[in-house]
mmCIF file of C-alpha atoms and ligand atoms in Angstrom:
data_model
loop_
_atom_site.group_PDB
_atom_site.id
_atom_site.type_symbol
_atom_site.label_atom_id
_atom_site.label_comp_id
_atom_site.label_asym_id
_atom_site.label_seq_id
_atom_site.Cartn_x
_atom_site.Cartn_y
_atom_site.Cartn_z
ATOM 1 C CA MET A 945 138.949 97.808 99.107
ATOM 2 C CA LEU A 946 137.758 101.195 97.805
ATOM 3 C CA THR A 947 138.081 104.108 100.257
ATOM 4 C CA MET A 948 135.930 107.207 99.878
ATOM 5 C CA SER A 949 137.963 110.411 99.521
ATOM 6 C CA PRO A 950 137.186 112.796 102.404
ATOM 7 C CA LEU A 951 135.119 115.859 101.631
ATOM 8 C CA ARG A 952 137.407 118.867 101.435
ATOM 9 C CA LEU A 953 134.965 121.477 102.722
ATOM 10 C CA GLU A 954 133.099 119.657 105.470
ATOM 11 C CA GLY A 955 132.341 122.192 108.244
ATOM 12 C CA VAL A 956 133.205 125.172 105.997
ATOM 13 C CA ARG A 957 130.607 127.972 105.843
ATOM 14 C CA ALA A 958 130.666 130.033 102.658
ATOM 15 C CA VAL A 959 128.887 132.876 100.861
ATOM 16 C CA VAL A 960 128.958 132.940 97.051
ATOM 17 C CA THR A 961 127.600 136.016 95.253
ATOM 18 C CA GLY A 962 126.293 135.890 91.700
ATOM 19 C CA ALA A 963 125.438 132.198 92.085
ATOM 20 C CA SER A 964 122.455 132.161 89.716
ATOM 21 C CA ARG A 965 124.512 131.182 86.674
ATOM 22 C CA GLY A 966 127.989 131.077 85.143
ATOM 23 C CA LEU A 967 131.000 130.796 87.410
ATOM 24 C CA GLY A 968 129.161 131.595 90.655
ATOM 25 C CA ARG A 969 126.731 128.720 90.184
ATOM 26 C CA VAL A 970 129.615 126.306 89.518
ATOM 27 C CA ILE A 971 131.466 127.507 92.649
ATOM 28 C CA ALA A 972 128.380 127.250 94.889
ATOM 29 C CA GLU A 973 127.554 123.752 93.618
ATOM 30 C CA GLY A 974 131.215 122.711 93.920
ATOM 31 C CA TYR A 975 131.348 123.907 97.527
ATOM 32 C CA VAL A 976 128.167 122.017 98.461
ATOM 33 C CA ARG A 977 129.460 118.907 96.692
ATOM 34 C CA GLU A 978 132.582 119.105 98.885
ATOM 35 C CA GLY A 979 130.469 119.282 102.043
ATOM 36 C CA ALA A 980 130.262 123.046 102.716
ATOM 37 C CA THR A 981 127.291 124.975 104.058
ATOM 38 C CA VAL A 982 126.612 127.725 101.532
ATOM 39 C CA VAL A 983 124.567 130.908 101.138
ATOM 40 C CA ALA A 984 124.033 131.825 97.468
ATOM 41 C CA THR A 985 123.028 135.277 96.252
ATOM 42 C CA ALA A 986 121.635 136.896 93.099
ATOM 43 C CA ARG A 987 119.546 139.998 92.500
ATOM 44 C CA ALA A 988 116.272 138.065 92.829
ATOM 45 C CA LEU A 989 115.568 134.846 94.720
ATOM 46 C CA ALA A 990 113.826 133.358 91.677
ATOM 47 C CA HIS A 991 117.146 133.522 89.796
ATOM 48 C CA LEU A 992 118.554 130.992 92.266
ATOM 49 C CA ASP A 993 116.187 128.098 91.439
ATOM 50 C CA ALA A 994 118.762 126.400 89.194
ATOM 51 C CA VAL A 995 121.563 126.426 91.776
ATOM 52 C CA THR A 996 119.110 125.226 94.434
ATOM 53 C CA ARG A 997 118.241 122.241 92.233
ATOM 54 C CA GLY A 998 121.925 121.731 91.407
ATOM 55 C CA CYS A 999 122.769 121.361 95.109
ATOM 56 C CA ASP A 1000 120.001 118.832 95.780
ATOM 57 C CA GLY A 1001 121.299 115.585 97.208
ATOM 58 C CA ALA A 1002 124.897 116.816 97.596
ATOM 59 C CA PRO A 1003 126.693 116.137 100.908
ATOM 60 C CA GLY A 1004 126.753 119.798 101.993
ATOM 61 C CA THR A 1005 123.852 122.246 102.268
ATOM 62 C CA LEU A 1006 122.668 125.254 100.336
ATOM 63 C CA VAL A 1007 121.376 126.695 103.574
ATOM 64 C CA ARG A 1008 119.819 129.879 102.209
ATOM 65 C CA THR A 1009 119.410 132.009 99.144
ATOM 66 C CA VAL A 1010 119.639 135.778 99.622
ATOM 67 C CA ALA A 1011 118.605 138.622 97.305
ATOM 68 C CA LEU A 1012 121.498 141.039 96.793
ATOM 69 C CA GLU A 1013 121.647 144.079 94.523
ATOM 70 C CA LEU A 1014 125.247 145.244 94.696
ATOM 71 C CA GLU A 1015 124.347 148.673 93.299
ATOM 72 C CA ASP A 1016 122.206 149.379 96.377
ATOM 73 C CA PRO A 1017 124.103 149.940 99.671
ATOM 74 C CA ASP A 1018 120.971 149.103 101.712
ATOM 75 C CA SER A 1019 120.656 145.775 99.917
ATOM 76 C CA VAL A 1020 124.363 145.073 100.524
ATOM 77 C CA ALA A 1021 124.030 145.817 104.251
ATOM 78 C CA ALA A 1022 120.871 143.703 104.563
ATOM 79 C CA ALA A 1023 122.447 140.795 102.651
ATOM 80 C CA ALA A 1024 125.500 140.835 104.941
ATOM 81 C CA VAL A 1025 123.213 140.592 107.971
ATOM 82 C CA ALA A 1026 121.210 137.770 106.347
ATOM 83 C CA CYS A 1027 124.377 135.816 105.511
ATOM 84 C CA ARG A 1028 125.715 136.163 109.036
ATOM 85 C CA ALA A 1029 122.372 135.106 110.495
ATOM 86 C CA ALA A 1030 122.228 132.046 108.239
ATOM 87 C CA LEU A 1031 125.807 130.892 108.807
ATOM 88 C CA GLY A 1032 126.732 132.248 112.230
ATOM 89 C CA ARG A 1033 130.401 132.183 111.303
ATOM 90 C CA ILE A 1034 131.741 132.892 107.806
ATOM 91 C CA ASP A 1035 134.831 131.005 106.612
ATOM 92 C CA VAL A 1036 134.722 131.959 102.921
ATOM 93 C CA LEU A 1037 133.256 134.907 101.019
ATOM 94 C CA VAL A 1038 133.433 134.650 97.219
ATOM 95 C CA ASN A 1039 132.802 138.080 95.690
ATOM 96 C CA ASN A 1040 131.966 136.617 92.278
ATOM 97 C CA ALA A 1041 129.016 138.723 91.048
ATOM 98 C CA GLY A 1042 129.997 141.329 88.513
ATOM 99 C CA ILE A 1043 128.938 143.263 85.445
ATOM 100 C CA LEU A 1044 130.713 143.900 82.160
ATOM 101 C CA GLY A 1045 129.142 147.017 80.652
ATOM 102 C CA ARG A 1046 130.302 148.391 77.318
ATOM 103 C CA ARG A 1047 133.698 147.365 75.943
ATOM 104 C CA THR A 1048 135.137 150.684 74.892
ATOM 105 C CA SER A 1049 138.010 153.078 75.535
ATOM 106 C CA LEU A 1050 138.100 154.952 78.824
ATOM 107 C CA LEU A 1051 137.696 158.246 77.013
ATOM 108 C CA GLU A 1052 134.444 157.011 75.497
ATOM 109 C CA THR A 1053 133.171 155.658 78.810
ATOM 110 C CA ALA A 1054 130.357 157.740 80.280
ATOM 111 C CA PRO A 1055 130.430 158.743 83.962
ATOM 112 C CA ASN A 1056 127.296 156.738 84.718
ATOM 113 C CA GLU A 1057 128.911 153.605 83.232
ATOM 114 C CA LEU A 1058 131.906 154.080 85.535
ATOM 115 C CA THR A 1059 129.660 154.689 88.535
ATOM 116 C CA ARG A 1060 127.660 151.524 87.860
ATOM 117 C CA ALA A 1061 130.688 149.300 87.234
ATOM 118 C CA PHE A 1062 132.405 150.536 90.392
ATOM 119 C CA ALA A 1063 129.221 150.124 92.448
ATOM 120 C CA VAL A 1064 128.759 146.480 91.409
ATOM 121 C CA ASN A 1065 132.371 145.340 90.968
ATOM 122 C CA VAL A 1066 134.120 147.232 93.796
ATOM 123 C CA VAL A 1067 131.980 149.242 96.229
ATOM 124 C CA GLY A 1068 129.346 146.539 96.732
ATOM 125 C CA PRO A 1069 131.898 143.761 97.372
ATOM 126 C CA LEU A 1070 133.747 146.012 99.827
ATOM 127 C CA GLY A 1071 130.445 146.781 101.569
ATOM 128 C CA LEU A 1072 129.797 143.055 101.926
ATOM 129 C CA VAL A 1073 133.205 142.583 103.555
ATOM 130 C CA SER A 1074 132.511 145.468 105.967
ATOM 131 C CA GLY A 1075 129.057 144.141 106.801
ATOM 132 C CA MET A 1076 130.412 140.642 107.471
ATOM 133 C CA MET A 1077 133.497 141.743 109.411
ATOM 134 C CA ASP A 1078 132.208 140.635 112.821
ATOM 135 C CA GLY A 1079 131.214 137.279 111.353
ATOM 136 C CA PHE A 1080 134.503 136.236 109.752
ATOM 137 C CA ALA A 1081 136.134 133.244 111.402
ATOM 138 C CA ASP A 1082 139.770 133.225 112.434
ATOM 139 C CA GLY A 1083 141.571 132.160 109.227
ATOM 140 C CA ALA A 1084 138.675 133.114 106.923
ATOM 141 C CA VAL A 1085 139.326 133.880 103.257
ATOM 142 C CA ILE A 1086 137.817 136.491 100.952
ATOM 143 C CA ILE A 1087 138.075 135.510 97.276
ATOM 144 C CA ASN A 1088 137.474 138.365 94.825
ATOM 145 C CA VAL A 1089 136.828 137.337 91.216
ATOM 146 C CA SER A 1090 138.965 139.514 89.005
ATOM 147 C CA SER A 1091 139.708 139.423 85.271
ATOM 148 C CA GLY A 1092 142.513 139.467 82.751
ATOM 149 C CA ALA A 1093 140.850 142.673 81.510
ATOM 150 C CA ALA A 1094 141.908 144.462 84.730
ATOM 151 C CA GLY A 1095 143.802 147.577 83.667
ATOM 152 C CA ARG A 1096 143.665 146.657 79.952
ATOM 153 C CA ALA A 1097 143.041 149.316 77.313
ATOM 154 C CA GLY A 1098 139.709 149.014 75.542
ATOM 155 C CA TRP A 1099 137.877 147.414 78.465
ATOM 156 C CA GLY A 1100 136.403 150.693 79.752
ATOM 157 C CA ALA A 1101 134.643 150.750 83.098
ATOM 158 C CA TYR A 1102 135.022 146.981 83.516
ATOM 159 C CA GLY A 1103 138.825 147.043 83.101
ATOM 160 C CA LEU A 1104 139.198 149.981 85.462
ATOM 161 C CA SER A 1105 136.894 148.480 88.095
ATOM 162 C CA LYS A 1106 138.631 145.076 88.026
ATOM 163 C CA ALA A 1107 142.009 146.826 88.415
ATOM 164 C CA ALA A 1108 140.535 148.594 91.443
ATOM 165 C CA LEU A 1109 139.302 145.239 92.756
ATOM 166 C CA ASN A 1110 142.843 143.844 92.538
ATOM 167 C CA VAL A 1111 144.185 146.842 94.476
ATOM 168 C CA MET A 1112 141.358 146.500 96.991
ATOM 169 C CA THR A 1113 142.335 142.857 97.504
ATOM 170 C CA ALA A 1114 145.948 143.768 98.286
ATOM 171 C CA MET A 1115 144.945 146.640 100.606
ATOM 172 C CA LEU A 1116 142.379 144.554 102.483
ATOM 173 C CA GLY A 1117 144.852 141.695 102.721
ATOM 174 C CA GLU A 1118 147.251 143.929 104.613
ATOM 175 C CA GLU A 1119 144.564 145.608 106.697
ATOM 176 C CA LEU A 1120 143.024 142.287 107.752
ATOM 177 C CA ARG A 1121 146.228 140.388 108.443
ATOM 178 C CA GLY A 1122 145.942 141.149 112.156
ATOM 179 C CA ARG A 1123 142.430 139.675 112.081
ATOM 180 C CA ARG A 1124 143.813 136.572 110.322
ATOM 181 C CA VAL A 1125 141.504 137.048 107.320
ATOM 182 C CA ARG A 1126 143.141 136.316 103.940
ATOM 183 C CA CYS A 1127 142.279 138.106 100.690
ATOM 184 C CA VAL A 1128 142.870 136.625 97.250
ATOM 185 C CA ALA A 1129 141.896 137.807 93.760
ATOM 186 C CA ILE A 1130 141.402 135.076 91.167
ATOM 187 C CA ASN A 1131 141.422 135.729 87.430
ATOM 188 C CA PRO A 1132 139.384 132.826 86.058
ATOM 189 C CA GLY A 1133 140.236 133.531 82.410
ATOM 190 C CA GLY A 1134 137.673 133.306 79.603
ATOM 191 C CA MET A 1135 134.678 131.046 80.333
ATOM 192 C CA ARG A 1136 131.504 130.083 78.484
ATOM 193 C CA THR A 1137 128.997 132.342 80.293
ATOM 194 C CA GLU A 1138 126.488 135.094 79.511
ATOM 195 C CA MET A 1139 129.141 137.702 80.308
ATOM 196 C CA ARG A 1140 131.591 136.181 77.843
ATOM 197 C CA ARG A 1141 128.875 136.078 75.144
ATOM 198 C CA ALA A 1142 128.266 139.801 75.683
ATOM 199 C CA ALA A 1143 132.019 140.548 75.463
ATOM 200 C CA TYR A 1144 132.597 138.412 72.332
ATOM 201 C CA PRO A 1145 129.240 138.215 70.494
ATOM 202 C CA SER A 1146 130.647 136.665 67.316
ATOM 203 C CA GLU A 1147 132.604 133.899 69.073
ATOM 204 C CA ASP A 1148 131.471 130.262 68.966
ATOM 205 C CA PRO A 1149 130.728 129.534 72.662
ATOM 206 C CA GLN A 1150 131.781 125.904 72.207
ATOM 207 C CA THR A 1151 135.382 127.072 71.716
ATOM 208 C CA VAL A 1152 135.449 128.581 75.222
ATOM 209 C CA PRO A 1153 135.992 126.425 78.353
ATOM 210 C CA HIS A 1154 133.118 125.774 80.746
ATOM 211 C CA PRO A 1155 133.439 127.497 84.172
ATOM 212 C CA ARG A 1156 133.865 124.010 85.705
ATOM 213 C CA SER A 1157 137.372 123.974 84.203
ATOM 214 C CA VAL A 1158 138.524 126.737 86.590
ATOM 215 C CA VAL A 1159 136.704 125.818 89.796
ATOM 216 C CA GLU A 1160 139.649 123.966 91.370
ATOM 217 C CA PRO A 1161 141.504 126.992 92.865
ATOM 218 C CA PHE A 1162 138.214 128.179 94.403
ATOM 219 C CA LEU A 1163 137.848 124.790 96.113
ATOM 220 C CA ALA A 1164 141.492 124.510 97.135
ATOM 221 C CA ILE A 1165 141.739 128.026 98.597
ATOM 222 C CA ALA A 1166 138.464 127.557 100.505
ATOM 223 C CA ALA A 1167 139.988 124.348 101.877
ATOM 224 C CA GLY A 1168 143.005 126.299 103.163
ATOM 225 C CA ALA A 1169 145.511 126.139 100.290
ATOM 226 C CA ASP A 1170 148.024 128.936 100.304
ATOM 227 C CA ALA A 1171 147.947 131.488 97.475
ATOM 228 C CA GLY A 1172 149.468 134.849 96.696
ATOM 229 C CA ASP A 1173 147.422 138.039 96.369
ATOM 230 C CA VAL A 1174 146.387 137.331 92.774
ATOM 231 C CA VAL A 1175 145.893 133.876 91.297
ATOM 232 C CA GLU A 1176 145.592 132.981 87.614
ATOM 233 C CA ALA A 1177 143.112 130.106 87.654
ATOM 234 C CA ARG A 1178 144.554 128.461 84.553
ATOM 235 C CA ALA A 1179 148.039 128.440 86.059
ATOM 236 C CA TRP A 1180 146.839 126.842 89.319
ATOM 237 C CA THR A 1181 148.709 123.613 89.927
ATOM 238 C CA SER A 1182 148.612 122.551 93.581
HETATM 239 N N1 LIG B 225 133.009 134.933 81.733
HETATM 240 C C1 LIG B 225 134.280 135.237 81.574
HETATM 241 O O1 LIG B 225 134.892 134.916 80.546
HETATM 242 C C2 LIG B 225 135.015 135.960 82.682
HETATM 243 C C3 LIG B 225 136.376 136.226 82.503
HETATM 244 C C4 LIG B 225 137.098 136.860 83.516
HETATM 245 C C5 LIG B 225 136.430 137.219 84.698
HETATM 246 N N2 LIG B 225 135.098 136.963 84.856
HETATM 247 C C6 LIG B 225 134.463 137.343 86.126
HETATM 248 O O2 LIG B 225 133.831 136.195 86.682
HETATM 249 C C7 LIG B 225 132.705 136.593 87.488
HETATM 250 C C8 LIG B 225 131.484 135.787 87.066
HETATM 251 O O3 LIG B 225 131.244 136.076 85.695
HETATM 252 P P1 LIG B 225 130.247 135.225 84.785
HETATM 253 O O4 LIG B 225 130.870 135.178 83.451
HETATM 254 O O5 LIG B 225 129.835 133.983 85.485
HETATM 255 O O6 LIG B 225 129.018 136.273 84.702
HETATM 256 P P2 LIG B 225 127.465 136.093 84.419
HETATM 257 O O7 LIG B 225 127.172 134.798 83.764
HETATM 258 O O8 LIG B 225 127.038 137.348 83.761
HETATM 259 O O9 LIG B 225 126.850 136.041 85.910
HETATM 260 C C9 LIG B 225 126.929 137.186 86.709
HETATM 261 C C10 LIG B 225 126.342 136.922 88.083
HETATM 262 O O10 LIG B 225 126.414 138.160 88.826
HETATM 263 C C11 LIG B 225 125.100 138.502 89.289
HETATM 264 N N3 LIG B 225 124.911 139.959 89.217
HETATM 265 C C12 LIG B 225 124.934 140.727 88.094
HETATM 266 N N4 LIG B 225 124.681 142.011 88.402
HETATM 267 C C13 LIG B 225 124.497 142.047 89.748
HETATM 268 C C14 LIG B 225 124.186 143.092 90.658
HETATM 269 N N5 LIG B 225 124.016 144.350 90.246
HETATM 270 N N6 LIG B 225 124.062 142.792 91.963
HETATM 271 C C15 LIG B 225 124.219 141.520 92.391
HETATM 272 N N7 LIG B 225 124.499 140.473 91.591
HETATM 273 C C16 LIG B 225 124.632 140.742 90.272
HETATM 274 C C17 LIG B 225 124.132 137.778 88.370
HETATM 275 O O11 LIG B 225 122.927 137.563 89.083
HETATM 276 P P3 LIG B 225 121.455 137.829 88.476
HETATM 277 O O12 LIG B 225 120.837 136.464 88.336
HETATM 278 O O13 LIG B 225 120.765 138.624 89.511
HETATM 279 O O14 LIG B 225 121.607 138.531 87.157
HETATM 280 C C18 LIG B 225 124.892 136.502 88.045
HETATM 281 O O15 LIG B 225 124.661 135.542 89.046
HETATM 282 C C19 LIG B 225 132.559 138.103 87.283
HETATM 283 O O16 LIG B 225 133.133 138.797 88.368
HETATM 284 C C20 LIG B 225 133.350 138.375 86.008
HETATM 285 O O17 LIG B 225 133.841 139.698 85.949
HETATM 286 C C21 LIG B 225 134.380 136.346 83.871
#
């Protein structure tokens, strides 16, 4: 007799930022498929129509969509409140939303490019954590989406901001240990998304893996799997 495999994220309440497309959409839909209750964000609610349709009929619930502009501290604070109100308790926060900016050397990177990349890729995600602090469940996990470009020459504001995100993950991990909130940074590796197309305009997208190929560690860690501070998605085995 066939037995149904149990849903891995039944009862889990999660927030996924940047869920309108690319990796974030795949994570949000994967969480709902595994039974989670999810809040999805993007800069405008209309951007979230596709993920809303993608979650239709799945065992979990896309309970709310929330507009979040990570460059705007007021929007970050309001989104944190909205997520807490929608979920009550937060088990998983996936800080996935991010921007690339210009691929160039640091010396050629303009101050406003650095300011913008840090606002969206570091300061905004940290603000979300702060705003959700009272809502995190015992044993909650914060997953920050990093990049192999972190700290790499030629990746300008993006590389510097993702390196800062990795450091932020380690610092928060220590600071939140007493609260029993875990922090993990995942480098998903190259994926066929709008961001990748902007980074490698002459590449054939069909040669790059779909974001679905790296969703497993996001599911497993949300379900309680152990992980170090920084996870390489393509090396994930358990
Ligand atoms: N693609 C790759 O090869 C690759 C490789 C390594 C790491 N990553 C990382 O993976 C994550 C997802 O990347 P992706 O390739 O899926 O990117 P993407 O296709 O460009 O999607 C980016 C997402 O972030 C949201 N976003 C952009 N700017 C925002 C802002 N200012 N405030 C709030 N939300 C904003 C977008 O929402 P809107 O609908 O509002 O635009 C969208 O949902 C990023 O952190 C990226 O750095 C990607």
